[in-house]
Coordinates of C-alpha atoms in Angstrom, one line a residue:
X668 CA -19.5 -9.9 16.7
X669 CA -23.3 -11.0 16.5
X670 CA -24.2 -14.6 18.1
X671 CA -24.7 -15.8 14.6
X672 CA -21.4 -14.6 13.6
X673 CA -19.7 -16.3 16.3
X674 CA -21.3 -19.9 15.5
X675 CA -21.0 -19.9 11.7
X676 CA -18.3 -22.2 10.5
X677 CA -15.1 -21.0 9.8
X678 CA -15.5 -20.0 5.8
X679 CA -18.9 -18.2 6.6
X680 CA -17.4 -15.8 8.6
X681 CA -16.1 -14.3 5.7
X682 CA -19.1 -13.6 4.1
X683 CA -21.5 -11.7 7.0
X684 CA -21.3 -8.8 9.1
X685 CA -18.0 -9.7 11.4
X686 CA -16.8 -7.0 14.1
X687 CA -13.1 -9.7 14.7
X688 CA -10.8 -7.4 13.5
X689 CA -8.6 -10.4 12.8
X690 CA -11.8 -11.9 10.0
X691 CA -11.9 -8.0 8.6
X692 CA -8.2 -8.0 8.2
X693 CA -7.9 -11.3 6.2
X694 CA -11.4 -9.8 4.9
X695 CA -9.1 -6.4 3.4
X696 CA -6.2 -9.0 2.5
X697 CA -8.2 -11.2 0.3
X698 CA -10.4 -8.6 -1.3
X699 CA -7.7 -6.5 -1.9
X700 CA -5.2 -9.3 -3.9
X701 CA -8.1 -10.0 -6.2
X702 CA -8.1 -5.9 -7.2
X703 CA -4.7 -6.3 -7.7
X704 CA -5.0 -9.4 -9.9
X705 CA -6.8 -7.2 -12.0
X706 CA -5.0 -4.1 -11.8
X707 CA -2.3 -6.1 -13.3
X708 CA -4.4 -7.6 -15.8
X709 CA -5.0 -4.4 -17.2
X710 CA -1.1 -3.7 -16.8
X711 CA -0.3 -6.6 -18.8
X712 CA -2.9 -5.8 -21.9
X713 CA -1.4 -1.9 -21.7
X714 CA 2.5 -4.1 -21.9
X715 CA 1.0 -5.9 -24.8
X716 CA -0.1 -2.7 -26.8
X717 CA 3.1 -1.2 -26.2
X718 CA 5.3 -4.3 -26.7
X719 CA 5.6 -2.8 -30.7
X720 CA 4.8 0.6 -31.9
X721 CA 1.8 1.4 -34.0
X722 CA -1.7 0.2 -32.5
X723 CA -2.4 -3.4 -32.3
X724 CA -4.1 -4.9 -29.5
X725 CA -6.5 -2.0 -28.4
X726 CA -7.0 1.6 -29.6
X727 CA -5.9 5.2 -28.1
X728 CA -9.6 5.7 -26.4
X729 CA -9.3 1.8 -25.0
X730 CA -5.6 2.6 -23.8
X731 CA -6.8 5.6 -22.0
X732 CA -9.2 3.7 -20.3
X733 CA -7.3 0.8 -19.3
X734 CA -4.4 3.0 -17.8
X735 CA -6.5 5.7 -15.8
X736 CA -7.9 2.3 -13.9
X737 CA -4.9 0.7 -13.7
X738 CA -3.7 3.3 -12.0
X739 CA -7.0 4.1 -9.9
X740 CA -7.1 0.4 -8.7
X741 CA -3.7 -0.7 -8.2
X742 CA -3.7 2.3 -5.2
X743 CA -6.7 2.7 -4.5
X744 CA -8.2 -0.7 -3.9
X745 CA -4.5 -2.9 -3.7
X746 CA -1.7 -0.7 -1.9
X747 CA -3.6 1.8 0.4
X748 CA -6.6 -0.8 1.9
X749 CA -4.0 -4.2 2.0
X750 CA -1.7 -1.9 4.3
X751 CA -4.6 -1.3 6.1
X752 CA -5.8 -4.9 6.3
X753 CA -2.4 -5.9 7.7
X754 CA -2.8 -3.5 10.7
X755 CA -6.5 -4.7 10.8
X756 CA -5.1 -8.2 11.6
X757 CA -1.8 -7.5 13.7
X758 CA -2.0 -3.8 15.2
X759 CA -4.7 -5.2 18.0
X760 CA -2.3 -7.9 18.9
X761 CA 1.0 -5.7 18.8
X762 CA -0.5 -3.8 21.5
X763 CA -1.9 -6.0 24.1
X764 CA -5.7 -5.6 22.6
X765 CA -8.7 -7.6 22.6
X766 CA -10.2 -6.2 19.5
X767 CA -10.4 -2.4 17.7
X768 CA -11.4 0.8 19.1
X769 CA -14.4 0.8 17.5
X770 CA -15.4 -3.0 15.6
X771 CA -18.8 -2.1 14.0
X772 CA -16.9 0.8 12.2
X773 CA -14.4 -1.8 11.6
X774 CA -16.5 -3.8 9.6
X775 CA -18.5 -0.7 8.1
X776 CA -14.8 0.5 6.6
X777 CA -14.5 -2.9 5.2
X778 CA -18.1 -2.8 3.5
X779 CA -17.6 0.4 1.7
X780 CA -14.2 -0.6 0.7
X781 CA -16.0 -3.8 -1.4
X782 CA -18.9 -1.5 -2.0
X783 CA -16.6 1.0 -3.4
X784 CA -14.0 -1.1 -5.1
X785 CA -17.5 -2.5 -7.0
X786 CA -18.4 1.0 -8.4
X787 CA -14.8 1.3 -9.7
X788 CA -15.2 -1.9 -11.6
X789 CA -19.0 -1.2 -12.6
X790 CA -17.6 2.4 -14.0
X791 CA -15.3 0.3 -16.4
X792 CA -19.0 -0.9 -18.0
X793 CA -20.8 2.0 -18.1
X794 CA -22.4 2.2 -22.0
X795 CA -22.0 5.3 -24.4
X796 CA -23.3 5.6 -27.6
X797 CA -27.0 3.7 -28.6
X798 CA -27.8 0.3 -30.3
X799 CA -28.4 1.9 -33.4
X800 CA -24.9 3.5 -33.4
X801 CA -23.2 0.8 -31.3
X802 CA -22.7 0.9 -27.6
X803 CA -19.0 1.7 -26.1
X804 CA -17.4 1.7 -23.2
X805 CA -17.8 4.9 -21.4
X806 CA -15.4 4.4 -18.6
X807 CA -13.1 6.9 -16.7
X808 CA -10.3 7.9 -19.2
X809 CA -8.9 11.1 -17.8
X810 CA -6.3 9.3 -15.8
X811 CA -5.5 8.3 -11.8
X812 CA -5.8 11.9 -11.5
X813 CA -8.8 12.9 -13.1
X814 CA -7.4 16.6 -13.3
X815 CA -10.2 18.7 -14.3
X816 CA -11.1 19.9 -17.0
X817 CA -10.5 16.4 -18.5
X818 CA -12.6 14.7 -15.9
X819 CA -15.5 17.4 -16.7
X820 CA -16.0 16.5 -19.9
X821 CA -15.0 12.6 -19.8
X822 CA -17.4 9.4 -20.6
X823 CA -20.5 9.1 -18.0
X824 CA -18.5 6.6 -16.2
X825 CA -16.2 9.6 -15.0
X826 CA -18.8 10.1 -12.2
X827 CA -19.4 6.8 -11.2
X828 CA -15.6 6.6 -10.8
X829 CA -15.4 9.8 -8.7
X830 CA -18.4 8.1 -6.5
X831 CA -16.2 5.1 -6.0
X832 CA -13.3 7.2 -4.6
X833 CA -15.4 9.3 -2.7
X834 CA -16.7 6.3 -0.6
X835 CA -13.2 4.2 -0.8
X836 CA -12.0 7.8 0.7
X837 CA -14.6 7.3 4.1
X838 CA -13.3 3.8 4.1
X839 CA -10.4 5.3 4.6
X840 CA -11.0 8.0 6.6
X841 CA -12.7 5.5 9.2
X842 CA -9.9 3.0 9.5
X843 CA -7.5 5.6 10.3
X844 CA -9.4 7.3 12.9
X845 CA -9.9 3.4 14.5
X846 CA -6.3 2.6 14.2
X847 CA -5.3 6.2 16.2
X848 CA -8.1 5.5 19.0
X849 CA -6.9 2.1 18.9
X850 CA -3.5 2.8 19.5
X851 CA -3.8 5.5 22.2
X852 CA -6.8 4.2 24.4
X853 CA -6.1 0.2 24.3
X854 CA -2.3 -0.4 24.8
X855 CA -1.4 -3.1 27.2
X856 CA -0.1 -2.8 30.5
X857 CA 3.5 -1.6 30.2
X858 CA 3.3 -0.8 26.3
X859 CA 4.6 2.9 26.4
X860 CA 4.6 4.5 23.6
X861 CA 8.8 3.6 23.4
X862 CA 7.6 0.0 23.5
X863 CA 5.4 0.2 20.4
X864 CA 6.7 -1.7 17.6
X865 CA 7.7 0.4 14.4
X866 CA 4.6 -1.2 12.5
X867 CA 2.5 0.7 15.3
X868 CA 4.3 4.0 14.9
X869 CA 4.3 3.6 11.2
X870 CA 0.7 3.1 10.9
X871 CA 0.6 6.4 13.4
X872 CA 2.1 8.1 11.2
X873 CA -0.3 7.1 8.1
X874 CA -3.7 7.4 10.2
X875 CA -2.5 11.0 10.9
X876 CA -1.8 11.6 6.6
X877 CA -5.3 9.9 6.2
X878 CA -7.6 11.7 8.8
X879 CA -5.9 15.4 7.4
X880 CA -5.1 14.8 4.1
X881 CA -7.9 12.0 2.5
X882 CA -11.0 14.7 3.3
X883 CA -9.1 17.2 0.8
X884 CA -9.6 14.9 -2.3
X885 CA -13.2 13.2 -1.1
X886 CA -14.0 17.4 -1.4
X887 CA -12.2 17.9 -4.6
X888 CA -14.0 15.1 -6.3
X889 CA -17.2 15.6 -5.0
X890 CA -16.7 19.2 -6.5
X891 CA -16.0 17.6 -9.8
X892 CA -19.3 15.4 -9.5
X893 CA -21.1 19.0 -8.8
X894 CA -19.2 20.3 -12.4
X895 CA -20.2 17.0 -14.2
X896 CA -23.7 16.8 -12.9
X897 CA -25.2 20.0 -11.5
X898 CA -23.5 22.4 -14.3
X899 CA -21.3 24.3 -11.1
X900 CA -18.4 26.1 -12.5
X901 CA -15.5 25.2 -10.2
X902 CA -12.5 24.2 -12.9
X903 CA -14.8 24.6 -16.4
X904 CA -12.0 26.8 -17.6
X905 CA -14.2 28.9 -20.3
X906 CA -16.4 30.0 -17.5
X907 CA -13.9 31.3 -15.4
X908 CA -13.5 28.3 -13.2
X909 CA -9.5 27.4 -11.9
X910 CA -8.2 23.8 -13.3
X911 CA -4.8 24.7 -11.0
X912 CA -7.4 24.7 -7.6
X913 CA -7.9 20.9 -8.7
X914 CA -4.2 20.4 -8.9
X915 CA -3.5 21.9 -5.5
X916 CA -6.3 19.8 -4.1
X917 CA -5.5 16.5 -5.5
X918 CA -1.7 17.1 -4.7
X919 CA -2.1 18.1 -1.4
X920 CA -4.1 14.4 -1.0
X921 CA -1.9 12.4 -3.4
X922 CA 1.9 13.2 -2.7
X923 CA 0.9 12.3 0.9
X924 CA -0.8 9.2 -0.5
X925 CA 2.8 8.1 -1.2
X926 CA 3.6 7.6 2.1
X927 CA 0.1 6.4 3.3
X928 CA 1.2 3.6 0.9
X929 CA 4.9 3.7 2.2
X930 CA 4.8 4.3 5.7
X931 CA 2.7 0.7 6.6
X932 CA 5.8 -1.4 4.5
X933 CA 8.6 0.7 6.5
X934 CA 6.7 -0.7 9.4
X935 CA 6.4 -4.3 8.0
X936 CA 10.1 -4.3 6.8
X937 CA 10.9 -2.7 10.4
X938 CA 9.2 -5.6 11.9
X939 CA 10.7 -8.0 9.3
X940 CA 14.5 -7.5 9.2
X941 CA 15.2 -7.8 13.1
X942 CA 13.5 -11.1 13.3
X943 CA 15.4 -12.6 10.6
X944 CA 18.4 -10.9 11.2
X945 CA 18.5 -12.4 14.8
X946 CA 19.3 -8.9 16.1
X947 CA 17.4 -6.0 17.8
X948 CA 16.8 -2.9 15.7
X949 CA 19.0 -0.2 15.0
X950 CA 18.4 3.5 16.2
X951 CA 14.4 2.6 16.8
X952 CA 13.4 6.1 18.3
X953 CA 15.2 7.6 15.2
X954 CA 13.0 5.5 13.0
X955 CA 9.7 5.9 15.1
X956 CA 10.3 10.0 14.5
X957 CA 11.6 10.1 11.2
X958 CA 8.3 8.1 10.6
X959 CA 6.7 11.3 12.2
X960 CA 8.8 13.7 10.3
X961 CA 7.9 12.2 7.1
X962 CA 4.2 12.7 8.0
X963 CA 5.0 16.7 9.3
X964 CA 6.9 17.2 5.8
X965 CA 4.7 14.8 3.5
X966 CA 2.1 17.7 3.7
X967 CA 4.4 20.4 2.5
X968 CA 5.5 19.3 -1.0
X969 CA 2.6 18.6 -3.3
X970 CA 3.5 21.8 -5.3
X971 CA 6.5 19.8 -6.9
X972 CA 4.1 18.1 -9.5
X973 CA 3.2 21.6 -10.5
X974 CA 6.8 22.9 -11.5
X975 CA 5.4 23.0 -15.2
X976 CA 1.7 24.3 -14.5
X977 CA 2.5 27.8 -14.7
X978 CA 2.6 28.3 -11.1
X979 CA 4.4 31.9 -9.8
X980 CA 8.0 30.4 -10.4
X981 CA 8.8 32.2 -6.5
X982 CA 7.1 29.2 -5.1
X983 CA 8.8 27.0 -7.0
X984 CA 12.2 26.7 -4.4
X985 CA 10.7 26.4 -1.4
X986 CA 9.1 23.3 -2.4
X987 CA 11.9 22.2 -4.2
X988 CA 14.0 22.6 -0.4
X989 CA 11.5 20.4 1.5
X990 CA 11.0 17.8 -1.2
X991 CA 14.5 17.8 -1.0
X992 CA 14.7 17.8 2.9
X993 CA 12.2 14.8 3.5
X994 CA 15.0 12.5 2.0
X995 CA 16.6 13.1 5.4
X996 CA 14.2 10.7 7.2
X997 CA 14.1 8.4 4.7
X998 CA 18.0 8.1 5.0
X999 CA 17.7 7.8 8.6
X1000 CA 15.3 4.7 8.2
X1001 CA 17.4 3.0 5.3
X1002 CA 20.9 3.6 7.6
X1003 CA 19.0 1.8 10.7
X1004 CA 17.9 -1.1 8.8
X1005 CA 21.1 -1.6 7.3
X1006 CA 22.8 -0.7 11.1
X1007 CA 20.1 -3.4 12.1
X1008 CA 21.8 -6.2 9.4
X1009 CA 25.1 -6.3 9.3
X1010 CA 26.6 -8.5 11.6
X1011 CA 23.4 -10.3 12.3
X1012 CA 22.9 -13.9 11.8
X1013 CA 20.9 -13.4 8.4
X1014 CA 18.2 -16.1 7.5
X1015 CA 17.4 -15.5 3.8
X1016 CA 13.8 -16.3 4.1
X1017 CA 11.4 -15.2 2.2
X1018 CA 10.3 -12.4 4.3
X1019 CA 14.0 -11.2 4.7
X1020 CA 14.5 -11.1 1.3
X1021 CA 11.5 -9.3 0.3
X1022 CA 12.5 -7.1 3.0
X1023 CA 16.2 -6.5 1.5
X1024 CA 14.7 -6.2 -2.6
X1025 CA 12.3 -3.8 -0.6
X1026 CA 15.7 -1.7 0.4
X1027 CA 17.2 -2.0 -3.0
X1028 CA 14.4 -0.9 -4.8
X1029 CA 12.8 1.9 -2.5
X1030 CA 16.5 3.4 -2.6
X1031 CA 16.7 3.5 -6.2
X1032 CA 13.1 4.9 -6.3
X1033 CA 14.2 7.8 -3.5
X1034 CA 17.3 9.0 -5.5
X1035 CA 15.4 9.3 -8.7
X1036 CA 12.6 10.9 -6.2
X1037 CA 15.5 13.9 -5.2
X1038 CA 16.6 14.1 -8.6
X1039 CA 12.7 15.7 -9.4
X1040 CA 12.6 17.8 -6.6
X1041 CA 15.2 19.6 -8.3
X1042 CA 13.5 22.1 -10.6
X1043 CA 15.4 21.8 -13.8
X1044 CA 15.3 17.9 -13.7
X1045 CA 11.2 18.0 -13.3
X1046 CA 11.1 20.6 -16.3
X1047 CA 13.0 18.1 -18.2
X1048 CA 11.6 15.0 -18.0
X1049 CA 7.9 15.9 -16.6
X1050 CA 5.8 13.7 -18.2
X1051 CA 7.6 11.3 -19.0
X1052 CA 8.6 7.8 -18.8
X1053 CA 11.1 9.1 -16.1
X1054 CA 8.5 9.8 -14.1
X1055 CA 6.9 6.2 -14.4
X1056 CA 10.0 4.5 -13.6
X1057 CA 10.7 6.8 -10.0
X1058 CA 6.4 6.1 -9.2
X1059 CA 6.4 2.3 -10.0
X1060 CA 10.3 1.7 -8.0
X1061 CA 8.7 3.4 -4.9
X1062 CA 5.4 2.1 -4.8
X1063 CA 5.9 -1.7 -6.4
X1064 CA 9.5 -1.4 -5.9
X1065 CA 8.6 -0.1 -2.4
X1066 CA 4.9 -0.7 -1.2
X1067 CA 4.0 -4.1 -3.1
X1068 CA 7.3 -5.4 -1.8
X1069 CA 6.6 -4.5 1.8
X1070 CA 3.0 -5.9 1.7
X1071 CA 4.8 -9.3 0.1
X1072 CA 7.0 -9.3 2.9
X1073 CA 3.8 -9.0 5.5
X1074 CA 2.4 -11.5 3.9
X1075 CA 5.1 -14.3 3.9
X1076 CA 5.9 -13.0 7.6
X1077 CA 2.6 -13.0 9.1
X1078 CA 1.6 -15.7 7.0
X1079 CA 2.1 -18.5 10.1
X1080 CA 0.1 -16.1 12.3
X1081 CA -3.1 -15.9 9.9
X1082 CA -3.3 -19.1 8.9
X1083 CA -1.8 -21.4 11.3
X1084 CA 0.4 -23.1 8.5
X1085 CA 3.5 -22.9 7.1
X1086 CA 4.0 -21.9 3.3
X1087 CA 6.1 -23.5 0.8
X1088 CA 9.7 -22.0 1.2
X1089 CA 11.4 -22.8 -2.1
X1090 CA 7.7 -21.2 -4.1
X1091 CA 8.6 -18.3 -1.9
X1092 CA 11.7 -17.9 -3.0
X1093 CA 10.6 -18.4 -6.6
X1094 CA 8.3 -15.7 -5.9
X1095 CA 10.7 -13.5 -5.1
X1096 CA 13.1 -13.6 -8.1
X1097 CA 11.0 -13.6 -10.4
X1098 CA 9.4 -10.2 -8.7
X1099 CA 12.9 -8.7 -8.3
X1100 CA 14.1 -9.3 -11.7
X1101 CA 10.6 -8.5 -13.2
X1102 CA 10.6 -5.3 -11.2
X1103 CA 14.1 -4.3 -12.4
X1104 CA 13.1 -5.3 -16.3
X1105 CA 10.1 -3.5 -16.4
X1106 CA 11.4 -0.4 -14.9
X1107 CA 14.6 0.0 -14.7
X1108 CA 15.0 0.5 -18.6
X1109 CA 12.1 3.7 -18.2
X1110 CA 14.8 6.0 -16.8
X1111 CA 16.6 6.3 -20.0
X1112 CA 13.1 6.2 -22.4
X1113 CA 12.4 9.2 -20.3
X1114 CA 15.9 11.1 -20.4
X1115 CA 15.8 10.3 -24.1
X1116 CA 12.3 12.1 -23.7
X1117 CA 9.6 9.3 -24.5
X1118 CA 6.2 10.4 -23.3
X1119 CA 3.8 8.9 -21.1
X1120 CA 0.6 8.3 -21.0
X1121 CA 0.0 7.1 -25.1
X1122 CA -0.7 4.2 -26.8
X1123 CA 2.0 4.9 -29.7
X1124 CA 5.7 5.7 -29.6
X1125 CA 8.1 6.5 -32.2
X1126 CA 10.0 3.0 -33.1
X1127 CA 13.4 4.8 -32.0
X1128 CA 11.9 3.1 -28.3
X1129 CA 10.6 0.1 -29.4
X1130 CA 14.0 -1.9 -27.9
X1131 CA 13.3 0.0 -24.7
X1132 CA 9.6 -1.0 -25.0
X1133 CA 10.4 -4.4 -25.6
X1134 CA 12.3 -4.8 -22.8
X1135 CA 10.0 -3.4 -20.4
X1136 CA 7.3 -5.6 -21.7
X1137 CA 9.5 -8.6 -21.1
X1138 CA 9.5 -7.1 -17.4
X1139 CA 5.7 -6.7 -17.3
X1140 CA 5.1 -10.5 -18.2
X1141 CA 7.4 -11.6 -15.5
X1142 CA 5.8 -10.1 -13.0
X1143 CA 2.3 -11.4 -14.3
X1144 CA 4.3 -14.7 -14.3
X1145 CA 5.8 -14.3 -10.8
X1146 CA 2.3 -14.5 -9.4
X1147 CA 1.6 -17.5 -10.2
X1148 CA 3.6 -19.4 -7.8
X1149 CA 2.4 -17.1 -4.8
X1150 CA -1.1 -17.8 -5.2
X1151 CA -0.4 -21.2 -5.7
X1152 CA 2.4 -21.4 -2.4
X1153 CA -1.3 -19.3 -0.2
X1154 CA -4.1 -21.5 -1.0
X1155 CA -2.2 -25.2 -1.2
X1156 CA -0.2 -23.4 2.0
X1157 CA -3.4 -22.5 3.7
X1158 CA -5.7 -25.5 3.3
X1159 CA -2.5 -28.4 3.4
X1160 CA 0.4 -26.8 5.0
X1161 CA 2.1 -27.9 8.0
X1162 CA 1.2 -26.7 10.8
X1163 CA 2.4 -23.8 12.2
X1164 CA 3.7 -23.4 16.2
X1165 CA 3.0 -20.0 17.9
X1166 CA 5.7 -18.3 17.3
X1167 CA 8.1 -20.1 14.4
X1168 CA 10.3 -17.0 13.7
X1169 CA 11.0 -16.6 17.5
X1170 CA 10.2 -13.0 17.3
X1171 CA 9.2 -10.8 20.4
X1172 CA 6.2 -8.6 19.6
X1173 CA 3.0 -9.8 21.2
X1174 CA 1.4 -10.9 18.0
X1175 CA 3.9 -14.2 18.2
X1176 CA 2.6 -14.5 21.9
X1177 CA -0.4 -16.0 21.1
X1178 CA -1.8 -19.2 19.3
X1179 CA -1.5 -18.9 15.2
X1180 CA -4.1 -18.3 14.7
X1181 CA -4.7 -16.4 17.6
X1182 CA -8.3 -17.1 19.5
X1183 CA -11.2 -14.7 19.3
X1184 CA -10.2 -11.7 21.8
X1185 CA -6.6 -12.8 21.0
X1186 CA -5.0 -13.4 24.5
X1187 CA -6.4 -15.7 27.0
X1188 CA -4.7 -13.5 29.6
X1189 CA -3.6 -9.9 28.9
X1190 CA -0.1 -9.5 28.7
X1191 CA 2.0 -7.3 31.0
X1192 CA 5.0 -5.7 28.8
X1193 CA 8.1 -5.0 30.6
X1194 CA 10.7 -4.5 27.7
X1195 CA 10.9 -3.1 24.2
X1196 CA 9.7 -5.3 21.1
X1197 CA 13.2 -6.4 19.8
X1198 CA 15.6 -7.0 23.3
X1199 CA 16.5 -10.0 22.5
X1200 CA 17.2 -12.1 25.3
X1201 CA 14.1 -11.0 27.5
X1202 CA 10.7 -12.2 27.9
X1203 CA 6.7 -11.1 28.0
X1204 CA 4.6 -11.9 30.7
X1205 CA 1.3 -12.4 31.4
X1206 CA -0.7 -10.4 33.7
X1207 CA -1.2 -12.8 36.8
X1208 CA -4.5 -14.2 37.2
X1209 CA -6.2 -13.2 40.9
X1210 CA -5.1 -17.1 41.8
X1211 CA -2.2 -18.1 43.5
X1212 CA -2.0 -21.0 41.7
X1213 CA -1.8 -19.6 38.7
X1214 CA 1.4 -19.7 36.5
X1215 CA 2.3 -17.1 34.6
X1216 CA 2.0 -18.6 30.7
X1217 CA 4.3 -17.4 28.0
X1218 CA 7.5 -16.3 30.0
X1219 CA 11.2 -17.3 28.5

């Protein structure tokens, strides 16, 4: 961190080049909650058109628009980079470090995240049409997935829109390859690789997805920027070019991307439920390696979002077996956490019970997930509102719950106050019966075989559609009070002591907030991160006198 840096008052730090990972994690947490305010803006205005058949609030090109960047921001610039700001902030500390790996790529991952994150937005503006005729949006409208050929012939802002994921994918790229060198070369004394805590192992297992899987679709794209700019032929179908290539490469980025946004909240609820469940984990080598099995399998089942692309139907049950198979893991995970519960002395705090709706809802989301493995199911009900129901109960069911519980958990730790337990809990109810309106009711819109992806219905599905749109306001409502409980929290809350949850990891062995190289003497590990009942020790200082600071 430059001299500058390091003088500037506390707010100013925010806003210059900063190599603390602890200022580039809050950095990622901040930047990322304002995408996601208006990833669900655009949520709520797609809720609104579909709240009564017919169109009424925008048209079909507008609703194409809104959803394909609803769907670009909400992962690309919310789930994936606020995971990542959370191990920005507490991964350093879990391990005994006084900073990242490497801090100026630190703070160069952050800067193309904002810089990319920018270009999505600026996409959403880019004109069509002339004054005389009337300008238009022109933004990306060939969805999350810009499969090809759609994104070859979309609006000009297609390409600004690949640019933006191209750079958010270095971002990327970067922070996982700081998180692995990290992790391996700056462990404290004693912290064996058994000692890490499951957030460590889980972002492990993510950098790992990232560093092979992320360079896959920054090379996809960038091939569609070559089709949409330099007249290449790559997928332009009436020149021979193969739109099923662009499917394999995105897939074998974007079914991975699932648990790059899952893996992180295992981790946080892993970290979560022992703490308030006054009880060490249960089976944590099986969930540190099931972690790792998810990543080994993770990168062997993309084909199962091709079951209907005319694919050579002999492929079709092998990846049907290992989608199938990497339910085993997950299992293994959701039996320890529930091992790690029952009979503990439960505090229904905030974090605990974002960490139990996180259970509820990522098992709901993982049964539905083995039900479209199978290949007559996926035939069935591929494109539809099935399909949206099983994505949004794993990854807001599952990720946005996980990165709520982080939040509330580590909240004393960042900010060195306390937040406001009963807007918490507010918070949370409103989220988990939101959640469960707005989705739940999908399932049967999609067995009953509503489509996704349009901005009409037939009115047989306007209850359903009502319904979820109910859901959808909720959880626009539910924000409110968090954002509220964080700033009041944050600038008037009561203080917070070092370690208020009386956890064991090292992040809780330091002051909240934690000083600028985070320990004021390096800590000597001797125990695992949950056995209760022992304590963590400094390393001695060379003095005699010296006492040796944090022990139980």
């Amino acid at each position: 961190m430059t001299t500058e840096s390091m003088a500037a008052p506390n707010w100013r730090r925010y806003f210059t080049w900063n190599t603390d990972h602890k200022v580039i994690g809050i950095q990622y947490l901040v930047t990322t909650l304002f995408f996601f305010l208006i990833g669900g803006a655009m949520a709520m205005l797609i809720r609104l058109e579909l709240l009564q058949p017919g169109i009424d609030v925008i048209n079909g090109a507008e609703y194409n628009r809104f959803m394909s960047n609803h769907g670009t921001v909400m992962i690309f610039l919310w789930v994936i980079p606020s995971l990542a700001g959370f191990a920005n902030y507490v991964l350093p500390l879990m391990i005994g470090a006084r900073d990242m790996a490497f801090p100026n790529l630190n703070a160069l991952s952050y800067l193309l995240l904002l810089i990319g994150g920018i270009l999505l937005l600026v996409s959403f503006f880019v004109p069509s049409g002339t004054l005389e005729t009337g300008l238009t949006s022109a933004a990306a409208d060939s969805g999350w997935t810009a499969y090809a050929p759609l994104s070859i012939r979309a609006p000009g802002g297609q390409t600004v829109w690949a640019v933006a994921i191209i750079i958010l994918g270095f971002s990327s790229i970067f922070g996982a390859l700081n998180f692995l060198t990290t992790t391996i070369t700056m462990r404290a004394e004693g912290m064996t690789v058994w000692r890490l805590p499951l957030f460590v192992w889980g972002m492990i297992a993510t950098s790992i997805l990232v560093v092979v899987g992320t360079p896959v679709l920054t090379t996809g794209l960038f091939l569609v920027a070559l089709d949409r700019l330099a007249g290449t032929l790559f997928f332009a179908t009436a020149a021979g070019g193969d739109p099923i290539l662009y499917q394999n490469i995105f897939w074998f980025y974007s079914h991975p991307a699932v648990y790059i946004m899952v893996l992180p909240a295992m981790g946080i609820i892993s970290e979560v439920l022992p703490v308030h469940a006054r009880k060490p984990i249960f089976g944590y080598r099986m969930i540190a390696l099931s972690s790792l099995a998810i990543t080994v399998l993770g990168l062997t089942v993309w084909s199962h979002h091709m079951f209907t692309s005319g694919m050579n139907p002999g492929l079709r049950i092998p990846y049907m077996i290992t989608s199938m198979i990497i339910a085993v893991p997950t299992g293994v995970k959701i039996f320890s956490w529930l091992g790690t519960v029952w009979g503990g002395k439960i505090h229904l705090r905030t974090p605990m019970l974002f960490g139990l709706g996180f259970i509820s809802m990522f098992l709901i989301g993982g049964i539905t997930g083995v039900m479209l493995a199978s290949i007559p199911v996926d035939i069935h009900v591929h494109d539809t509102y099935f399909v949206v129901a099983h994505l949004h109960f794993v990854l807001f069911g599952g990720s946005v719950f996980g990165i709520f519980a982080g939040m509330y958990h580590w909240f004393p730790k960042i900010t060195g106050r306390m937040y406001d337990e009963g807007l918490g809990k507010m918070h949370f109810w409103l989220t988990f019966v939101g959640t469960n309106l707005a989705y739940m009711p999908m399932h049967l819109a999609g067995l009953l075989g509503m489509p996704r992806r349009v901005a009409d219905y037939d009115p047989e599905f306007t209850g359903i559609n009502v319904l979820v749109s109910i859901g959808g306001f909720l959880l626009g409502i539910s924000v409110l009070p968090f954002l509220y409980n964080a700033v009041i929290s944050w600038v008037r809350g009561p203080k917070a002591e070092p370690n208020p949850w009386s956890a064991l990891t090292l992040e809780w062995m330091t002051s909240s907030p934690p000083p600028h190289e985070n320990f004021e003497q390096l800590p000597v590990v001797d125990h695992g991160p949950y056995d209760y009942g022992h304590g963590i020790e400094p390393m001695a200082e060379p003095e005699p006198a010296a006492a040796p600071a944090g022990a139980d």
